[in-house]
Amino acid sequence: MKVNSKHLSGKLHLTGKSTFVENIALQAKDCLYAYPVVSSKAKAKIIKLDSEASKSNPNFKHLITYEDIPGENNIAHGNGDNQPLLAVKDVNYVGQPIAIVVATTLEDAIAISRKIKVEYEEEIPILTVNDAVQAKSEYGPRRLFQRIDSCSKDDIRELQGNLTIGAQEHFYFETQRCFVANEENGYFTVYSSTQAVSEVQEVCARLLGVSSNYITVDVRRLGGAFGGKEAQATLWAGIATIASYICQKPVYLALERKDDISWTGKRHEFVNSYKIKYNSEGKLLSYELDLKANGGAYIDLSFAILERALLHSDSGYYIPEMNITGTAYRTNLPPNTAFRGFGAPQSILTTELALERVAYSLKMDLLDIRKKNVYQLGQTTQYGMEVQEALGLEMLEDLEEISNYQELKAEIADFNNNHKYRKRGIGIVTGKFGISFTATFLNQGSALIWIYSDGSISLSHGGIEMGQQLYTKVATVVCESLGITMDNVRSESTNTKRVGNSSPTAASSGSDLNGNAARQASENLKARLAEISLKLFKEKYDINVDLDDVLFDNNLIFSKRYIEKALTFKELAHYAYMNRVDLGEHSFYKTPLIDFDKTTNKGRPFYYFVYGASLMVSEVDILTGSYKIDSIYVVHDNGIPLNAEIDKGQIYGATVQGLGYCTMEEVKYNEKGESMANTPSTYKIPAMSDVCSNFLVKQVNKERSQASVLGSKAVGEPPFLYGLAGWFSIMNAISYVTKSPESINLKMPATPEAVLLAIEEIKKRGLYV
Amino acid sequence: MQTSIIKFVLNGELKSLEISPGTTLLEIIRDSYHLNGTKSVCNEGDCGACTVTLVEYQEDKPLFKAINSCLYPAEKIMNKHVITVEGLTCKDSELHPIQEILYNNYSTQCGFCTPGIVMSIFAYLAENSEYNEEELREALNGNLCRCTGYVHIIQGALEIINYFSEHQDKILPKKLLEGNKKLADLNKTFNLNFAEKSQGGRGVEGYYLIKSLAKYQEIIKKLKGSGTIKVVAGATDLYVVGNLRRSYFKNYLDITYIPELTTVKADDKYITIGASVTLETIRTNRLISDKLPILAEVVSQMASKQIRNIASIGGNVGNASPVGDCATSLIGLNARLILFGEDGEREVSIDQFYKGYKETVLKHHEFIKEIIIPLQDKCFYSFEKSAKRKTLDISSVCSFCYIEYDKGKMNISRFAFGGVAPYPKLALSIALELRGKSLEELDIEYLGEKVSQEFTPLSDIRGSSEYRHILIRNHVIKHLEKFKEEAMNEG
Ligand SMILES: Cc1cc2nc3c(=O)[nH]c(=O)nc-3n(C[C@H](O)[C@H](O)[C@H](O)COP(=O)(O)OP(=O)(O)OC[C@H]3O[C@@H](n4cnc5c(N)ncnc54)[C@H](O)[C@@H]3O)c2cc1C
Ligand code: FES
Ligand code: FES
């Protein structure tokens, strides 16, 4: 039975009735409010904390410092770093929490926290990658990925360049927040807006110096996350938990937008340089790439992000010789963190740029050069993984077709001939995104299903619902397996009591890990139900049914031979209960085949790849540098989607987020390390007006030899790459006003200012035509 | 003693509530009525998650508009009907057709922007009797969404306007219709002459809704010496400062209810716009689109529908922002300002209005009453705005060009720039250069360069000095290229 459900939370969202953390907090009696006092310096010693200001406010309750933390003052998780919840002697970024103010209203907590004075002895901060390189402020040694295949050395040309790629703010709509309820015996329930319940649980227990079973973490849903709540929700959950412990009251904390943008980590800024060798036919021969990531003040997920960047430095292309190096640096910015794509966009963009320049220097077609270099079956990647399914060419051919590429090209050339100050351009990006956590142990998922004796179902798993409709997809898997309709299933909040040791909902793995676990649980339950059904068929209809013949469909159980003599799911469940059949099931899934050696940087880090390609057309105003995207074409390798329309929504959303990343989204810090673009009036994300009507997505829904639950493929992150075509389309438009397109110096992101300055540079260098 | 209790209708029901001055409507909705469907996301008018619909009666007709409740002074809901997302349905399981269609189109993902989007669509439907895609998008440009990439939202919204073109009667559920009736009755028993004083937590002592110029004078006399007074119109500037910096004034004097300030008048020579006329009125007003369509064009590039519905043109001039789009355009248009205060009226040319960064010739008790714009027959207007994003963004540089011409020769011209100096400013050199010249004599590049030399713009978050220099030059080129084309077309 194919279930095609709408968003399970859709009606609640549309009527404003869905429960977020804030709704839980608002129901609490006697709730107190916490807000952090944070560092205003990027690097300093703390001399004194003056709490005088708090005393004059009648609503003030507590001021909490590191000394009040009963357990270990460390929130780092699984990365060997030591990141204090509350600063002790030093502060290492603007926004680092130093103390916690607790008051009876949120407004008072905020007001007091802003008035509390901290005296510092300032030191010189490291803010940029260049500063960090000079200071040798590295997080661990440089990593090298190398693969040397033999290739013809005739006719070699060479190009080199570098690219600084700006950071990106998550701008989840619901800011970081957490509500903590204190319970008997020193237990706490933490309602955190987090993608990683088990991590929050472990860290809160550590802070309190208790074992993990003292802490329950419960998450109904998040108002957006995009990676920004994978590691970074933990800090705020920790603060609320400590406050609740000290005050012995429920405590709520929610960041103001400006503080959230200023104080939390971003997608990593990368400073990349490359050297590429190729022949006159546009075959890539050798590629050297060096990646330098600005990790911020604590390591957070920087190792893993750098690793994924290194693993994606091939983009979708086979290059016989690869020498890829990467280093993450410690700086005095908020710790940079996970963001949809997780390092891959930064290296893919650079590689696509190198390729693009090769095409420009050879005057080659932008699509042809890609077709020529995509992976073919059986070739290996720079980390020694054999490509067992090579779909790059198929994606590009589909793209050519849906975009009417040849006509489009002619139209654009024609338009550009007829317009002096307006130029159009085409940008193409090939996507190949590896699916699995590169930390192999995280590739595990669990689900817990109860069939109650009335046939209704309670479904729990370790995944977080954050808008991607994971709950809908996992419930779909259960329904398809048990042959029931969605209205029978309640998707429970994600709760560490029901499902423990869960991996963060990240790396696009949510439906693969949790869906597979839930499917296993459903199949086990189904087997038990099928078995007991034989008895009921006999009792009720006096028929003998073969176990192999039992079918579950549309809330009914029947056999092929006696279609009319069906049992309802409800009656079978009740019968099973009366016959003492276990109607609860916990199941576990671990991704097979994967294995990656981090010392040799070889192995199979990914279970499979998701492929895709995109093409965008933009029109640039040469006089102002402003532009609009005129059309967007996307081809996406979807497998057999669990829910095609939900996946399409992910493709649209990720593409636009990627487009924002490479066009208008500009993170800025001043020389003091203070965040400058920290409100939506200065940090711009795409609005509806930035999304053109001509946005065509072709989902290639085919059975693939390598896919996951019920033939589906992960969809969360890969489509982010499609947005990057926007940047290349702008560069391509600019190429029409220069004699030397391969030397266009366009910043990333390509804000109107960056575009105008790139054009001005062309003029200054006398290359304008 | 005057009280601070106001009466209004909320989702169909009559309410009365004591309001502490300086409170926003969003706070009232969420804290006093626990209607948490309306979300707080940015608190500065830039995301639309807090959008609600307001209804007020004008000449016996209910007028609907979407606003950002986070920037709306709570006092102003007096005599209005506030509709939040909770107001669209009566029973728990029920969906409004808007919601039903969005649901079927997968238009929501994380759900945090969703109620705001529903309310913008609702207001658009209720406000108009005919629908089209362009205006629908216009109504939604102020609603950001980080999850969906908008496509499923637009798809749903288009289906919605199709549906309601046939089913206008289904827009307003019964309880809201009844609410509008209650509102109509309420109007008769209440007047706007309301001022209140009670100690609020933010140090705001009073928010005065002022009904006439005489009343204004009376109040400032009374308040003399009792601390700061601040004229407020749409509050889209002032309440951003309040929300983000927690910086408030002691007394707010709301001038949006004074009749003289809310009208648009025109004769052959002048168009006169009351200072409190909203930007959205300017965008849609008949007189303006007949006589001075360029102004509607300027305004249509500003902010969002929700902001334009409350922001005033007087506020845009009065806040003395270096980059006000209207202010810059009005300089180009050679507008005159009628100021009003303690001692009555006086008139200044807008050229003389600004003195420095955020500094004007206004005395502390004065405000702009009207803006008078001269109309010319044979002239060319053009406006350019350069910003990071096409909609809902502040200019990096904006400019307005005005050229009078006759028989192929240019006469008087004015080029005004925003974002290049401490306040919006006229370029001086170019007017002389153009005077008496014909099109063929123009060296456009040279002129652009020359104007650019005249300014020394600063670098800030909206652009570097270098970028702004180039923009000045190229804006001049764009204006003159447009002019050339227009003049050539006219022969
Ligand atoms: C999301 C958002 C987007 C915006 N986009 C734009 C944009 O695109 N372009 C742009 O130019 N601006 C923009 N603004 C700025 C601002 O909203 C406008 O300038 C608006 O016109 C201000 O009008 P108001 O009535 O809301 O002013 P208020 O906030 O009420 O007042 C602003 C200032 O002007 C003074 N003032 C108000 N009325 C008068 C008067 N009649 N006489 C003298 N002084 C007066 C007040 O005392 C105060 O100092 C935006 C603001 C927001 C929040
Ligand atoms: S909360 Fe963002 S516009 Fe009001
Ligand atoms: S659905 Fe998440 S912000 Fe719109």
Short mmCIF file of N, CA and C in Angstrom, two decimals, chain A residues 5-7 11 13-17 20 22 26 107 114 168-171 173 223-224 226 256-257 466-467 469 621 623 627 643 645-646 649-650 652-653 656-657 664-666 676 679-681 684-691 693 695 751 753 756-757 760 763-764, chain B residues 30 36-37 39 41-42 44 46 85 89 92 95 99 102-104 106 108-115 118 137 140-141 144-154 202 244 246 386-393 461-464 466-467 470-471 473-474 477-478 481:
data_model
loop_
_atom_site.label_atom_id
_atom_site.label_comp_id
_atom_site.label_asym_id
_atom_site.label_seq_id
_atom_site.Cartn_x
_atom_site.Cartn_y
_atom_site.Cartn_z
N SER A 5 1.07 10.82 2.47
CA SER A 5 0.47 11.70 3.47
C SER A 5 0.96 13.13 3.32
N LYS A 6 0.15 14.04 3.81
CA LYS A 6 0.59 15.42 3.97
C LYS A 6 1.40 15.51 5.26
N HIS A 7 1.98 16.68 5.47
CA HIS A 7 2.74 16.96 6.69
C HIS A 7 1.90 16.65 7.93
N LYS A 11 -1.57 20.75 9.76
CA LYS A 11 -2.79 21.44 10.20
C LYS A 11 -2.52 22.26 11.46
N HIS A 13 0.37 23.56 12.35
CA HIS A 13 1.16 24.74 11.98
C HIS A 13 0.27 25.82 11.38
N LEU A 14 -0.61 25.41 10.50
CA LEU A 14 -1.41 26.39 9.77
C LEU A 14 -2.43 27.08 10.66
N THR A 15 -2.81 26.43 11.74
CA THR A 15 -3.77 27.07 12.65
C THR A 15 -3.07 27.66 13.86
N GLY A 16 -1.74 27.58 13.88
CA GLY A 16 -0.99 28.17 14.98
C GLY A 16 -1.09 27.38 16.27
N LYS A 17 -1.46 26.12 16.16
CA LYS A 17 -1.68 25.34 17.39
C LYS A 17 -0.56 24.36 17.70
N PHE A 20 5.61 24.14 20.34
CA PHE A 20 7.06 24.30 20.32
C PHE A 20 7.52 24.42 21.78
N GLU A 22 8.37 26.88 23.44
CA GLU A 22 7.79 28.02 24.16
C GLU A 22 6.40 27.69 24.69
N LEU A 26 5.21 28.05 28.53
CA LEU A 26 4.13 28.97 28.90
C LEU A 26 3.10 28.30 29.80
N GLU A 107 11.84 39.56 30.16
CA GLU A 107 12.29 40.93 29.90
C GLU A 107 13.25 41.42 30.97
N ARG A 114 22.06 42.65 30.59
CA ARG A 114 22.75 43.68 29.81
C ARG A 114 23.40 44.74 30.70
N GLN A 168 27.91 31.52 6.75
CA GLN A 168 26.46 31.66 6.55
C GLN A 168 25.74 31.47 7.87
N GLU A 169 24.79 32.33 8.11
CA GLU A 169 23.96 32.28 9.32
C GLU A 169 22.77 31.35 9.06
N HIS A 170 22.45 30.53 10.05
CA HIS A 170 21.37 29.56 9.84
C HIS A 170 20.01 30.23 9.67
N PHE A 171 19.79 31.22 10.48
CA PHE A 171 18.50 31.91 10.47
C PHE A 171 17.31 30.96 10.54
N PHE A 173 13.99 29.98 12.14
CA PHE A 173 13.03 30.97 12.63
C PHE A 173 12.90 30.97 14.15
N GLY A 223 11.45 24.75 15.37
CA GLY A 223 11.07 25.74 14.35
C GLY A 223 12.25 26.02 13.45
N GLY A 224 12.76 24.97 12.82
CA GLY A 224 13.91 25.11 11.93
C GLY A 224 15.21 24.89 12.67
N PHE A 226 18.60 23.35 10.58
CA PHE A 226 19.58 23.38 9.47
C PHE A 226 21.00 23.07 9.91
N GLU A 256 17.03 36.26 22.09
CA GLU A 256 16.54 37.27 21.16
C GLU A 256 17.24 37.04 19.82
N ARG A 257 16.59 37.44 18.74
CA ARG A 257 17.16 37.20 17.42
C ARG A 257 18.58 37.75 17.28
N MET A 466 12.02 18.78 12.41
CA MET A 466 12.38 20.20 12.39
C MET A 466 11.85 20.89 11.14
N GLY A 467 10.81 20.31 10.59
CA GLY A 467 10.23 20.91 9.40
C GLY A 467 10.45 20.05 8.17
N GLN A 469 9.82 17.08 7.90
CA GLN A 469 8.76 16.08 7.88
C GLN A 469 9.26 14.66 8.04
N ASP A 621 22.63 43.59 -13.81
CA ASP A 621 22.67 44.99 -14.21
C ASP A 621 24.12 45.45 -14.05
N LEU A 623 25.55 48.15 -14.40
CA LEU A 623 25.81 49.46 -13.79
C LEU A 623 25.66 49.44 -12.27
N TYR A 627 21.12 41.98 -9.56
CA TYR A 627 20.82 40.91 -10.49
C TYR A 627 19.53 40.25 -10.08
N ASN A 643 7.96 10.04 0.03
CA ASN A 643 6.90 11.00 -0.22
C ASN A 643 7.46 12.06 -1.16
N GLU A 645 6.38 14.64 -2.75
CA GLU A 645 6.10 16.07 -2.60
C GLU A 645 6.87 16.65 -1.41
N ILE A 646 7.01 15.87 -0.37
CA ILE A 646 7.83 16.33 0.76
C ILE A 646 9.28 16.51 0.30
N GLY A 649 9.72 19.61 -1.60
CA GLY A 649 9.79 20.76 -0.70
C GLY A 649 11.20 20.94 -0.15
N GLN A 650 11.87 19.82 0.13
CA GLN A 650 13.25 19.90 0.60
C GLN A 650 14.15 20.42 -0.50
N TYR A 652 13.31 22.39 -3.06
CA TYR A 652 13.07 23.83 -3.22
C TYR A 652 13.77 24.62 -2.11
N GLY A 653 13.53 24.18 -0.88
CA GLY A 653 14.03 24.93 0.27
C GLY A 653 15.55 24.98 0.30
N VAL A 656 17.05 27.20 -2.50
CA VAL A 656 16.94 28.63 -2.22
C VAL A 656 17.90 29.04 -1.10
N GLN A 657 18.09 28.14 -0.13
CA GLN A 657 19.06 28.44 0.93
C GLN A 657 20.47 28.51 0.35
N MET A 664 23.25 36.78 -1.38
CA MET A 664 23.05 37.92 -0.49
C MET A 664 23.45 37.71 0.96
N GLU A 665 23.70 36.47 1.35
CA GLU A 665 23.92 36.23 2.77
C GLU A 665 25.37 36.48 3.14
N GLU A 666 25.58 37.53 3.88
CA GLU A 666 26.94 37.98 4.15
C GLU A 666 27.14 38.16 5.66
N MET A 676 28.44 42.04 12.91
CA MET A 676 27.89 43.29 12.38
C MET A 676 26.52 43.11 11.74
N THR A 679 20.98 41.29 12.46
CA THR A 679 19.52 41.36 12.48
C THR A 679 19.04 41.12 11.04
N PRO A 680 17.77 40.78 10.88
CA PRO A 680 17.31 40.57 9.50
C PRO A 680 17.29 41.86 8.68
N SER A 681 17.49 43.00 9.31
CA SER A 681 17.57 44.21 8.48
C SER A 681 18.95 44.34 7.86
N LYS A 684 20.58 39.44 5.15
CA LYS A 684 19.44 39.19 4.27
C LYS A 684 19.37 37.74 3.84
N ILE A 685 18.24 37.13 4.07
CA ILE A 685 18.00 35.80 3.49
C ILE A 685 17.02 35.99 2.33
N PRO A 686 16.96 35.03 1.41
CA PRO A 686 16.07 35.22 0.27
C PRO A 686 14.61 35.46 0.69
N ALA A 687 13.99 36.38 0.00
CA ALA A 687 12.55 36.62 0.19
C ALA A 687 11.83 35.99 -1.00
N MET A 688 10.52 36.03 -0.93
CA MET A 688 9.75 35.44 -2.03
C MET A 688 10.12 36.07 -3.37
N SER A 689 10.44 37.36 -3.34
CA SER A 689 10.76 38.05 -4.58
C SER A 689 12.07 37.56 -5.21
N ASP A 690 12.85 36.81 -4.47
CA ASP A 690 14.09 36.29 -5.03
C ASP A 690 13.90 34.94 -5.71
N VAL A 691 12.72 34.40 -5.62
CA VAL A 691 12.47 33.09 -6.19
C VAL A 691 11.62 33.24 -7.45
N SER A 693 9.43 32.47 -10.88
CA SER A 693 8.33 31.55 -11.15
C SER A 693 8.81 30.35 -11.95
N PHE A 695 10.82 27.78 -11.97
CA PHE A 695 11.65 26.96 -11.09
C PHE A 695 11.22 25.52 -11.31
N THR A 751 27.35 39.41 -3.58
CA THR A 751 26.39 40.48 -3.29
C THR A 751 26.43 41.47 -4.46
N GLU A 753 27.22 44.40 -4.33
CA GLU A 753 28.49 45.12 -4.16
C GLU A 753 29.65 44.32 -4.74
N LEU A 756 29.53 44.44 -8.52
CA LEU A 756 29.93 45.72 -9.07
C LEU A 756 31.45 45.91 -8.96
N LEU A 757 32.00 45.49 -7.84
CA LEU A 757 33.45 45.64 -7.67
C LEU A 757 34.21 44.72 -8.63
N GLU A 760 34.15 46.52 -11.85
CA GLU A 760 35.04 47.68 -11.79
C GLU A 760 36.51 47.25 -11.94
N LYS A 763 37.30 46.73 -15.42
CA LYS A 763 37.53 48.02 -16.09
C LYS A 763 38.93 48.53 -15.80
N LYS A 764 39.28 48.47 -14.52
CA LYS A 764 40.58 49.01 -14.12
C LYS A 764 41.73 48.27 -14.79
N ARG B 30 0.16 37.81 22.76
CA ARG B 30 0.80 36.62 23.32
C ARG B 30 0.73 36.57 24.85
N ASN B 36 -0.70 32.16 21.11
CA ASN B 36 0.70 31.98 20.73
C ASN B 36 0.90 31.51 19.30
N GLY B 37 -0.18 31.46 18.54
CA GLY B 37 -0.04 31.16 17.12
C GLY B 37 0.76 32.25 16.43
N LYS B 39 3.73 34.44 16.01
CA LYS B 39 5.08 34.18 16.49
C LYS B 39 5.90 35.46 16.58
N VAL B 41 9.64 36.51 16.00
CA VAL B 41 10.85 35.96 15.39
C VAL B 41 11.97 37.00 15.30
N CYS B 42 11.63 38.22 14.91
CA CYS B 42 12.71 39.21 14.81
C CYS B 42 12.43 40.46 15.63
N GLU B 44 11.36 43.24 14.71
CA GLU B 44 11.72 44.51 14.08
C GLU B 44 11.12 44.67 12.69
N ASP B 46 10.90 42.73 10.15
CA ASP B 46 11.64 42.26 8.99
C ASP B 46 11.36 40.82 8.59
N VAL B 85 -4.31 34.37 13.78
CA VAL B 85 -4.52 33.09 13.10
C VAL B 85 -5.60 32.27 13.82
N THR B 89 -10.64 30.13 12.53
CA THR B 89 -11.41 28.91 12.68
C THR B 89 -12.16 28.96 14.01
N ASP B 92 -11.80 23.12 16.87
CA ASP B 92 -10.43 22.64 16.91
C ASP B 92 -9.99 21.95 15.63
N LEU B 95 -10.41 23.71 9.47
CA LEU B 95 -9.46 24.55 8.75
C LEU B 95 -10.21 25.58 7.92
N GLN B 99 -6.17 27.68 4.87
CA GLN B 99 -5.33 26.69 5.54
C GLN B 99 -5.42 25.33 4.85
N LEU B 102 -3.33 25.47 1.65
CA LEU B 102 -1.89 25.47 1.95
C LEU B 102 -1.46 24.09 2.45
N TYR B 103 -2.33 23.48 3.23
CA TYR B 103 -2.04 22.13 3.74
C TYR B 103 -1.87 21.16 2.57
N ASN B 104 -2.77 21.22 1.64
CA ASN B 104 -2.70 20.30 0.50
C ASN B 104 -1.52 20.57 -0.42
N TYR B 106 1.53 21.42 0.71
CA TYR B 106 2.79 21.27 1.46
C TYR B 106 3.47 22.62 1.71
N THR B 108 3.83 24.38 4.32
CA THR B 108 4.49 24.63 5.60
C THR B 108 5.50 23.53 5.87
N GLN B 109 6.61 23.93 6.47
CA GLN B 109 7.58 22.91 6.89
C GLN B 109 7.77 23.00 8.40
N CYS B 110 8.64 23.89 8.88
CA CYS B 110 8.82 23.93 10.34
C CYS B 110 7.64 24.62 11.02
N GLY B 111 6.92 25.43 10.27
CA GLY B 111 5.69 26.02 10.80
C GLY B 111 5.84 27.35 11.52
N PHE B 112 7.04 27.82 11.67
CA PHE B 112 7.21 29.04 12.47
C PHE B 112 6.82 30.31 11.72
N CYS B 113 6.98 30.29 10.41
CA CYS B 113 6.58 31.45 9.62
C CYS B 113 5.12 31.37 9.23
N THR B 114 4.54 30.18 9.40
CA THR B 114 3.28 29.85 8.75
C THR B 114 2.08 30.71 9.17
N PRO B 115 1.85 30.92 10.46
CA PRO B 115 0.70 31.75 10.81
C PRO B 115 0.77 33.15 10.18
N VAL B 118 -0.28 32.84 6.59
CA VAL B 118 -1.75 32.69 6.52
C VAL B 118 -2.43 34.05 6.69
N ARG B 137 1.85 38.47 -4.59
CA ARG B 137 3.27 38.41 -4.22
C ARG B 137 3.67 39.64 -3.42
N LEU B 140 2.96 39.27 -0.01
CA LEU B 140 3.72 38.23 0.70
C LEU B 140 5.22 38.52 0.79
N ASN B 141 5.66 39.60 0.15
CA ASN B 141 7.09 39.89 0.18
C ASN B 141 7.62 40.18 1.58
N LEU B 144 9.07 36.31 5.38
CA LEU B 144 10.19 35.44 5.06
C LEU B 144 9.89 34.01 5.51
N CYS B 145 10.53 33.08 4.82
CA CYS B 145 10.46 31.68 5.23
C CYS B 145 11.83 31.08 4.96
N ARG B 146 12.40 30.40 5.94
CA ARG B 146 13.73 29.85 5.76
C ARG B 146 13.68 28.41 5.26
N CYS B 147 12.53 27.76 5.35
CA CYS B 147 12.48 26.33 5.05
C CYS B 147 12.05 26.01 3.63
N THR B 148 11.00 26.63 3.16
CA THR B 148 10.31 26.10 1.98
C THR B 148 10.89 26.55 0.65
N GLY B 149 11.66 27.63 0.66
CA GLY B 149 12.07 28.19 -0.63
C GLY B 149 10.89 28.81 -1.36
N TYR B 150 9.76 28.94 -0.67
CA TYR B 150 8.57 29.68 -1.12
C TYR B 150 7.74 29.00 -2.20
N VAL B 151 8.31 28.06 -2.93
CA VAL B 151 7.60 27.58 -4.12
C VAL B 151 6.24 26.96 -3.75
N HIS B 152 6.27 26.10 -2.73
CA HIS B 152 5.01 25.50 -2.31
C HIS B 152 4.04 26.54 -1.71
N ILE B 153 4.59 27.61 -1.18
CA ILE B 153 3.72 28.67 -0.64
C ILE B 153 3.04 29.41 -1.80
N ILE B 154 3.83 29.78 -2.79
CA ILE B 154 3.26 30.51 -3.93
C ILE B 154 2.22 29.62 -4.64
N ARG B 202 8.57 50.28 31.34
CA ARG B 202 9.62 50.73 30.44
C ARG B 202 9.90 52.22 30.56
N LEU B 244 14.59 46.60 20.15
CA LEU B 244 15.95 46.07 20.06
C LEU B 244 16.88 46.66 21.10
N ARG B 246 15.76 48.52 23.73
CA ARG B 246 15.01 48.83 24.96
C ARG B 246 15.16 50.30 25.31
N SER B 386 19.55 50.96 -4.99
CA SER B 386 20.46 49.82 -4.96
C SER B 386 20.50 49.27 -3.55
N ALA B 387 20.11 48.02 -3.43
CA ALA B 387 20.12 47.36 -2.12
C ALA B 387 20.52 45.91 -2.34
N LYS B 388 20.81 45.23 -1.23
CA LYS B 388 21.22 43.85 -1.35
C LYS B 388 20.10 42.98 -1.89
N ARG B 389 18.90 43.22 -1.39
CA ARG B 389 17.77 42.38 -1.77
C ARG B 389 16.73 43.25 -2.48
N LYS B 390 16.02 42.62 -3.37
CA LYS B 390 15.07 43.39 -4.20
C LYS B 390 13.92 43.98 -3.39
N THR B 391 13.45 43.23 -2.40
CA THR B 391 12.35 43.75 -1.60
C THR B 391 12.74 43.74 -0.14
N LEU B 392 12.03 44.52 0.63
CA LEU B 392 12.24 44.58 2.08
C LEU B 392 13.72 44.75 2.41
N ASP B 393 14.29 45.80 1.87
CA ASP B 393 15.67 46.12 2.21
C ASP B 393 15.88 47.63 2.16
N ILE B 461 27.68 48.84 7.08
CA ILE B 461 27.20 47.48 6.84
C ILE B 461 26.47 47.37 5.49
N ARG B 462 25.96 48.47 4.97
CA ARG B 462 25.23 48.40 3.71
C ARG B 462 26.09 48.73 2.50
N GLY B 463 27.38 48.88 2.70
CA GLY B 463 28.23 49.07 1.53
C GLY B 463 29.48 49.85 1.83
N SER B 464 30.51 49.54 1.07
CA SER B 464 31.78 50.24 1.25
C SER B 464 31.71 51.58 0.55
N GLU B 466 33.81 52.67 -1.56
CA GLU B 466 34.12 52.46 -2.98
C GLU B 466 32.87 52.06 -3.76
N TYR B 467 32.14 51.11 -3.20
CA TYR B 467 30.90 50.66 -3.84
C TYR B 467 29.95 51.84 -4.03
N ILE B 470 31.00 54.18 -6.85
CA ILE B 470 30.68 53.65 -8.18
C ILE B 470 29.17 53.76 -8.43
N LEU B 471 28.40 53.47 -7.36
CA LEU B 471 26.94 53.55 -7.54
C LEU B 471 26.49 54.97 -7.88
N ARG B 473 28.12 57.25 -9.47
CA ARG B 473 28.47 57.45 -10.89
C ARG B 473 27.47 56.72 -11.80
N ASN B 474 27.26 55.47 -11.48
CA ASN B 474 26.42 54.67 -12.38
C ASN B 474 24.93 54.99 -12.27
N ILE B 477 24.54 57.67 -14.66
CA ILE B 477 24.52 57.12 -16.02
C ILE B 477 23.14 56.50 -16.32
N LYS B 478 22.63 55.75 -15.34
CA LYS B 478 21.33 55.11 -15.57
C LYS B 478 20.22 56.13 -15.79
N GLU B 481 20.75 57.76 -19.20
CA GLU B 481 20.42 56.83 -20.30
C GLU B 481 18.90 56.71 -20.45
#
